[in-house]
Short mmCIF file of C-alpha atoms in Angstrom, two decimals:
data_model
loop_
_atom_site.label_atom_id
_atom_site.label_comp_id
_atom_site.label_asym_id
_atom_site.label_seq_id
_atom_site.Cartn_x
_atom_site.Cartn_y
_atom_site.Cartn_z
CA MET A 1 -18.45 -8.10 22.56
CA PHE A 2 -16.47 -5.83 24.86
CA ILE A 3 -12.98 -4.78 23.82
CA ASP A 4 -10.72 -3.12 26.37
CA VAL A 5 -7.49 -2.37 24.58
CA PRO A 6 -4.32 -1.89 26.67
CA LEU A 7 -2.21 0.11 25.59
CA ASN A 8 17.26 4.73 -5.09
CA PHE A 9 18.02 7.12 -2.27
CA THR A 10 15.35 9.66 -3.28
CA THR A 11 12.77 6.93 -3.75
CA SER A 12 13.67 5.26 -0.48
CA PHE A 13 13.66 8.60 1.32
CA THR A 14 10.20 9.40 -0.06
CA ALA A 15 8.90 6.06 1.18
CA PHE A 16 10.59 6.53 4.55
CA VAL A 17 9.05 9.97 5.05
CA CYS A 18 5.65 8.64 3.99
CA TYR A 19 5.73 5.85 6.57
CA SER A 20 7.14 8.14 9.24
CA MET A 21 4.29 10.59 8.76
CA ILE A 22 1.79 7.73 9.01
CA THR A 23 3.40 6.64 12.26
CA ILE A 24 3.25 10.17 13.66
CA LYS A 25 -0.40 10.55 12.65
CA ILE A 26 -1.41 7.27 14.27
CA TRP A 27 0.58 8.06 17.42
CA SER A 28 -0.96 11.52 17.78
CA SER A 29 -4.46 10.20 17.09
CA LYS A 30 -3.93 7.45 19.62
CA LYS A 31 -2.78 9.87 22.33
CA MET A 32 -5.89 11.99 21.77
CA VAL A 33 -8.38 9.13 21.59
CA LEU A 34 -6.73 6.69 23.99
CA PRO A 35 -5.69 7.36 27.59
CA THR A 36 -2.29 7.76 29.13
CA ALA A 37 -0.20 4.73 30.06
CA GLY A 38 -1.25 2.80 33.11
CA ASN A 39 -4.99 3.33 32.61
CA LYS A 40 -7.56 1.53 30.56
CA GLU A 41 -7.61 3.01 27.12
CA TYR A 42 -11.04 2.69 25.60
CA ALA A 43 -13.82 0.22 25.12
CA PHE A 44 -15.05 -0.76 21.70
CA ILE A 45 -18.28 -2.77 21.76
CA ILE A 46 -19.47 -4.75 18.75
CA THR A 47 -22.93 -6.24 18.70
CA PRO A 48 -22.70 -9.53 16.75
CA PHE A 49 -25.30 -9.89 13.99
CA ASP A 50 -26.48 -6.35 14.73
CA VAL A 51 -25.70 -2.90 13.43
CA THR A 52 -24.50 -0.92 16.44
CA LEU A 53 -21.00 0.17 17.49
CA ILE A 54 -20.43 1.67 20.94
CA TYR A 55 -17.30 3.55 22.05
CA VAL A 56 -16.24 4.53 25.57
CA PHE A 57 -13.38 7.04 25.36
CA HIS A 58 -10.92 7.29 28.23
CA GLY A 59 -8.28 9.37 26.44
CA LEU A 60 -7.24 12.98 26.66
CA CYS A 61 -9.99 13.92 24.22
CA ARG A 62 -12.69 13.49 26.88
CA TYR A 63 -11.40 16.70 28.49
CA THR A 64 -11.79 18.69 25.26
CA GLY A 65 -15.22 17.49 24.18
CA SER A 66 -16.89 14.76 22.17
CA ALA A 67 -16.04 16.38 18.83
CA THR A 68 -12.33 15.93 19.52
CA CYS A 69 -12.86 12.24 20.31
CA LYS A 70 -14.88 11.71 17.14
CA ILE A 71 -12.36 13.45 14.88
CA GLY A 72 -9.45 11.71 16.61
CA LEU A 73 -11.13 8.32 16.17
CA SER A 74 -11.79 9.03 12.50
CA LEU A 75 -8.16 10.04 11.90
CA PHE A 76 -7.02 7.05 13.93
CA TYR A 77 -8.99 4.63 11.73
CA HIS A 78 -8.03 6.17 8.40
CA CYS A 79 -4.31 5.71 9.04
CA PHE A 80 -4.49 1.91 8.96
CA PRO A 81 -5.70 1.43 5.36
CA HIS A 82 -3.49 4.32 4.25
CA ASN A 83 -0.47 2.48 5.63
CA VAL A 84 -1.38 -0.58 3.54
CA TRP A 85 -1.99 1.51 0.40
CA SER A 86 1.36 3.25 0.91
CA LEU A 87 3.13 -0.07 1.25
CA LEU A 88 1.59 -1.19 -2.05
CA LEU A 89 2.75 2.07 -3.66
CA SER A 90 6.26 1.50 -2.33
CA PHE A 91 6.51 -1.98 -3.88
CA SER A 92 4.87 -0.83 -7.12
CA TYR A 93 7.35 2.02 -7.51
CA ARG A 94 10.29 -0.27 -6.81
CA TYR A 95 9.07 -2.54 -9.59
CA TYR A 96 8.48 0.42 -11.91
CA VAL A 97 11.97 1.91 -11.58
CA LEU A 98 13.54 -1.45 -12.43
CA HIS A 99 12.03 -1.27 -15.93
CA HIS A 100 11.54 2.46 -16.56
CA ARG A 101 13.17 5.77 -15.89
CA GLN A 102 12.48 7.46 -12.59
CA THR A 103 9.47 9.73 -12.59
CA SER A 104 9.76 13.34 -11.52
CA ARG A 105 9.19 14.28 -7.92
CA ARG A 106 6.08 16.24 -8.90
CA VAL A 107 4.50 13.16 -10.50
CA LEU A 108 5.44 11.06 -7.49
CA VAL A 109 3.79 13.54 -5.11
CA LEU A 110 0.66 13.51 -7.30
CA ILE A 111 0.53 9.70 -7.16
CA ILE A 112 0.89 9.79 -3.37
CA LEU A 113 -2.02 12.25 -3.13
CA ILE A 114 -4.19 10.03 -5.35
CA ILE A 115 -3.36 7.00 -3.21
CA TYR A 116 -4.31 9.01 -0.12
CA MET A 117 -7.74 10.06 -1.39
CA PRO A 118 -9.72 6.93 -0.29
CA SER A 119 -8.31 7.24 3.23
CA PHE A 120 -8.93 11.00 3.28
CA ILE A 121 -12.56 10.45 2.29
CA GLN A 122 -12.88 7.90 5.09
CA ALA A 123 -11.51 10.39 7.63
CA MET A 124 -13.91 13.11 6.49
CA ILE A 125 -17.16 11.11 6.41
CA TYR A 126 -16.78 8.83 9.45
CA TRP A 127 -16.68 11.19 12.43
CA PRO A 128 -20.08 12.88 11.74
CA THR A 129 -21.77 9.46 12.01
CA VAL A 130 -20.59 9.00 15.63
CA VAL A 131 -23.42 10.21 17.89
CA ASN A 132 -23.30 11.52 21.44
CA ARG A 133 -24.11 9.83 24.74
CA GLU A 134 -27.80 10.75 24.77
CA ILE A 135 -28.50 8.87 21.54
CA ILE A 136 -26.25 5.83 22.00
CA LEU A 137 -26.95 5.16 25.71
CA PRO A 138 -30.29 3.35 25.08
CA TYR A 139 -28.47 0.99 22.69
CA ALA A 140 -25.73 0.40 25.27
CA ASP A 141 -28.25 -0.40 28.01
CA ARG A 142 -30.22 -2.68 25.69
CA TYR A 143 -27.33 -4.77 24.37
CA PHE A 144 -24.86 -4.60 27.27
CA PRO A 145 -26.73 -4.04 30.55
CA GLN A 146 -24.09 -6.06 32.42
CA TYR A 147 -21.49 -3.33 31.84
CA ASN A 148 -23.65 -0.55 33.33
CA LEU A 149 -22.34 1.89 30.74
CA SER A 150 -24.63 4.65 32.00
CA HIS A 151 -22.12 5.04 34.86
CA ALA A 152 -19.00 4.41 32.76
CA ASP A 153 -15.94 6.48 33.62
CA GLY A 154 -15.43 7.90 30.18
CA LEU A 155 -17.07 9.63 27.26
CA LEU A 156 -19.78 7.45 25.72
CA ALA A 157 -20.43 7.66 21.98
CA GLY A 158 -21.24 5.33 19.13
CA ILE A 159 -22.88 4.55 15.82
CA PRO A 160 -26.56 3.51 16.01
CA THR A 161 -26.45 1.78 12.64
CA ILE A 162 -23.76 0.70 10.20
CA LYS A 163 -26.24 0.65 7.31
CA ASP A 164 -25.57 4.25 6.32
CA PHE A 165 -23.15 5.07 3.50
CA ALA A 166 -20.33 6.39 5.70
CA SER A 167 -20.19 3.31 7.94
CA ILE A 168 -20.40 0.91 5.00
CA TYR A 169 -17.62 2.79 3.19
CA VAL A 170 -15.36 2.73 6.26
CA ILE A 171 -15.90 -0.99 6.93
CA LEU A 172 -15.35 -1.91 3.28
CA HIS A 173 -12.27 0.30 3.03
CA LEU A 174 -10.79 -1.16 6.22
CA CYS A 175 -11.57 -4.81 5.52
CA GLY A 176 -11.88 -5.18 1.74
CA PRO A 177 -8.66 -3.98 0.06
CA ILE A 178 -6.22 -5.71 2.42
CA PHE A 179 -6.58 -9.15 0.84
CA PRO A 180 -6.00 -8.20 -2.85
CA ILE A 181 -3.32 -5.71 -1.76
CA TYR A 182 -1.53 -8.43 0.18
CA VAL A 183 -1.51 -10.69 -2.89
CA ALA A 184 -0.28 -7.84 -5.09
CA ILE A 185 2.54 -7.02 -2.65
CA PHE A 186 3.77 -10.61 -2.69
CA VAL A 187 3.68 -10.73 -6.50
CA LEU A 188 5.59 -7.44 -6.77
CA ARG A 189 8.08 -8.56 -4.14
CA HIS A 190 8.71 -11.78 -6.08
CA GLU A 191 9.31 -9.87 -9.33
CA VAL A 192 11.56 -7.25 -7.70
CA MET A 193 13.67 -9.83 -5.86
CA ASN A 194 14.11 -11.96 -8.99
CA ASN A 195 15.21 -8.90 -10.95
CA LEU A 196 17.69 -7.87 -8.26
CA LEU A 197 19.10 -11.39 -7.97
CA ARG A 198 19.72 -11.54 -11.73
CA LYS A 199 21.72 -8.32 -11.56
CA THR A 200 23.72 -9.28 -8.47
CA GLU A 201 26.40 -11.16 -10.42
CA MET A 202 27.38 -8.01 -12.33
CA LEU A 203 27.73 -5.84 -9.23
CA SER A 204 30.69 -4.96 -7.06
CA ASN A 205 30.97 -6.26 -3.50
CA ASP A 206 29.66 -3.00 -2.02
CA LEU A 207 26.64 -2.99 -4.31
CA LYS A 208 26.02 -6.67 -3.59
CA SER A 209 25.93 -5.86 0.11
CA TYR A 210 23.53 -2.99 -0.55
CA HIS A 211 21.24 -5.22 -2.63
CA SER A 212 21.34 -7.87 0.08
CA GLN A 213 20.09 -5.28 2.56
CA ILE A 214 17.31 -4.28 0.18
CA LEU A 215 16.23 -7.92 -0.24
CA LYS A 216 16.04 -8.39 3.53
CA CYS A 217 14.04 -5.18 3.83
CA LEU A 218 11.62 -6.31 1.10
CA THR A 219 11.14 -9.69 2.76
CA ILE A 220 10.18 -8.14 6.09
CA GLN A 221 8.00 -5.43 4.56
CA ALA A 222 6.04 -8.00 2.56
CA ALA A 223 5.03 -9.69 5.82
CA ILE A 224 3.81 -6.47 7.49
CA PRO A 225 0.25 -6.55 6.02
CA MET A 226 -0.30 -9.96 7.63
CA ILE A 227 -0.54 -8.14 10.97
CA PHE A 228 -3.43 -6.06 9.62
CA VAL A 229 -5.03 -9.19 8.14
CA ILE A 230 -5.15 -10.72 11.64
CA GLY A 231 -6.94 -7.63 12.97
CA VAL A 232 -9.43 -7.62 10.08
CA ILE A 233 -10.22 -11.32 10.52
CA SER A 234 -10.67 -10.80 14.26
CA TYR A 235 -13.09 -7.92 13.65
CA LEU A 236 -15.11 -9.79 11.03
CA SER A 237 -15.34 -12.87 13.26
CA ALA A 238 -16.71 -10.76 16.12
CA GLN A 239 -19.03 -8.60 13.99
CA LEU A 240 -20.54 -11.62 12.24
CA GLY A 241 -20.82 -13.59 15.48
CA ILE A 242 -18.66 -16.43 14.17
CA PHE A 243 -16.42 -16.52 17.22
CA THR A 244 -15.91 -14.26 20.23
CA HIS A 245 -13.27 -14.50 22.93
CA PRO A 246 -11.35 -11.94 25.03
CA ILE A 247 -8.12 -12.78 23.19
CA LEU A 248 -9.85 -12.18 19.87
CA GLU A 249 -11.29 -8.92 21.14
CA TYR A 250 -7.89 -7.63 22.25
CA SER A 251 -6.24 -8.71 18.99
CA ILE A 252 -8.34 -6.34 16.85
CA PHE A 253 -6.29 -3.35 17.96
CA ALA A 254 -3.35 -5.07 19.64
CA CYS A 255 -2.29 -6.49 16.25
CA THR A 256 -2.85 -3.37 14.19
CA LEU A 257 -1.50 -0.63 16.49
CA PRO A 258 2.23 -1.57 16.16
CA MET A 259 1.99 -2.12 12.39
CA PRO A 260 2.91 1.38 11.13
CA MET A 261 6.22 1.44 13.01
CA PHE A 262 7.59 -1.76 11.44
CA SER A 263 8.17 -0.41 7.93
CA PRO A 264 10.23 2.66 8.99
CA PHE A 265 12.11 0.42 11.41
CA THR A 266 13.14 -1.92 8.57
CA TYR A 267 14.58 1.06 6.67
CA LEU A 268 16.60 2.11 9.71
CA LEU A 269 17.79 -1.44 10.31
CA TYR A 270 18.68 -2.64 6.80
CA ILE A 271 19.26 0.46 4.63
CA ARG A 272 22.83 1.59 5.31
CA PRO A 273 22.49 5.41 4.82
CA TYR A 274 19.63 5.60 7.33
CA ARG A 275 21.35 3.25 9.77
CA MET A 276 24.60 5.20 9.66
CA PHE A 277 22.74 8.49 10.13
CA CYS A 278 21.08 7.15 13.31
CA LEU A 279 24.38 5.77 14.57
CA ARG A 280 26.04 9.15 14.03
CA LEU A 281 23.27 10.83 16.01
CA LEU A 282 23.66 8.35 18.86
CA LYS A 283 27.43 8.71 18.79
CA ARG A 284 27.15 12.50 18.80
CA ASN A 285 24.89 12.33 21.86
CA ASP A 286 27.39 10.03 23.60
CA VAL A 287 30.23 12.46 22.83
CA GLU A 288 28.23 15.44 24.09
CA ASN A 289 27.31 13.58 27.28
CA SER A 290 30.93 12.58 27.92
CA GLN A 291 32.11 16.14 27.31
CA ALA A 292 29.50 17.48 29.71
CA GLU A 293 30.56 14.94 32.33
CA ARG A 294 34.24 15.92 31.95
CA SER A 295 33.30 19.59 32.28
CA LYS A 296 31.48 18.85 35.53
CA GLN A 297 34.51 16.97 36.85
CA VAL A 298 36.87 19.84 35.91
CA PHE A 299 34.51 22.31 37.57
CA ARG A 300 34.43 20.25 40.76
CA LEU A 301 38.24 19.93 40.80
CA GLY A 302 38.60 23.65 40.26
#
C-alpha cells in the first residue's frame, strides 16, 4: 500500500496549555518530517500481511540528514497517543473536582508527567529502529518495484521488521488504548454532564450560561477521539490486508493530523475568558492598524 499524504480557571488553563503544547509539537514535527505546502509530503508504504514499513521523506529534514527525519518521525508519532491520554486526563480531572477538593498544582504536574511517560518511551525507542536507505532499499524493490523507489526524490528509510520490541510497543500504544480510552471518556462525560445539570437550577443566570458553555465544550471534546479511531481502523485494515484503497490510505494521516487542534479550538470558542482574551487581541490589532493608517494619512496631508 502506498500512502501519499497531502498536506475551574486554573484547571481549564492547565488543560488548554497542555493541548496547545501538543499542537505545537505536532506542527513542528510535521514541518520537519513533511515538506512545504504545494509539494508531496511523504510516502508511507505498508506491506499487507508482512512486517516491513517503508518511508520516503520529502520534508525539510532531508536537508539535515536521516537522523533528523527519524527523530522527527518518532516525535510526530508519539504526539497522537499523548493527545488522547491528555484528553482522558482532562475529563478525569473534571470528574474528580466535582466530588473532591482541587489538588495542588505540584500534584497535577506530577500526574501529567506520569501520563506522558508511555508516549515519551515511544518517542525514545522508535527512531533507532528506522534504518537507512542501504538496508531498506532491497525491501522496497522487492515489495514495490512499480514505484521505482531506488530513484525516489526523497530520503528513503524504513523498518525491516515490526517484530522487534520497539515496533510492537509503538503499534500497540498507537492502536490499543484508543478504544478503552474512548469508552472511558464517554462515561466520564456522561457523569460530569449529569452532575452539572443537577446543579444548574441553583445557579445564577451568568453561571448557567458558563455551565452551558462547558457542556457544549464537553460534548465536542468527547467526539474528538473518534477522528483518531478512524485513522487507527484505516491503518489496521491496510496492515492486515483486510481492505486497501487510495481513500483509505490517505485517511490514515488525513484524519489524525487535524485532531490536536480541535480541543484547544473548543476552549477558545466556548469558554468565555479565553474567547474574550482572543477578541481583545484582535480588537487591539484592529485599533493599532487604524491608528497607523490615520498616521499615514496625516503624514501625507502634511
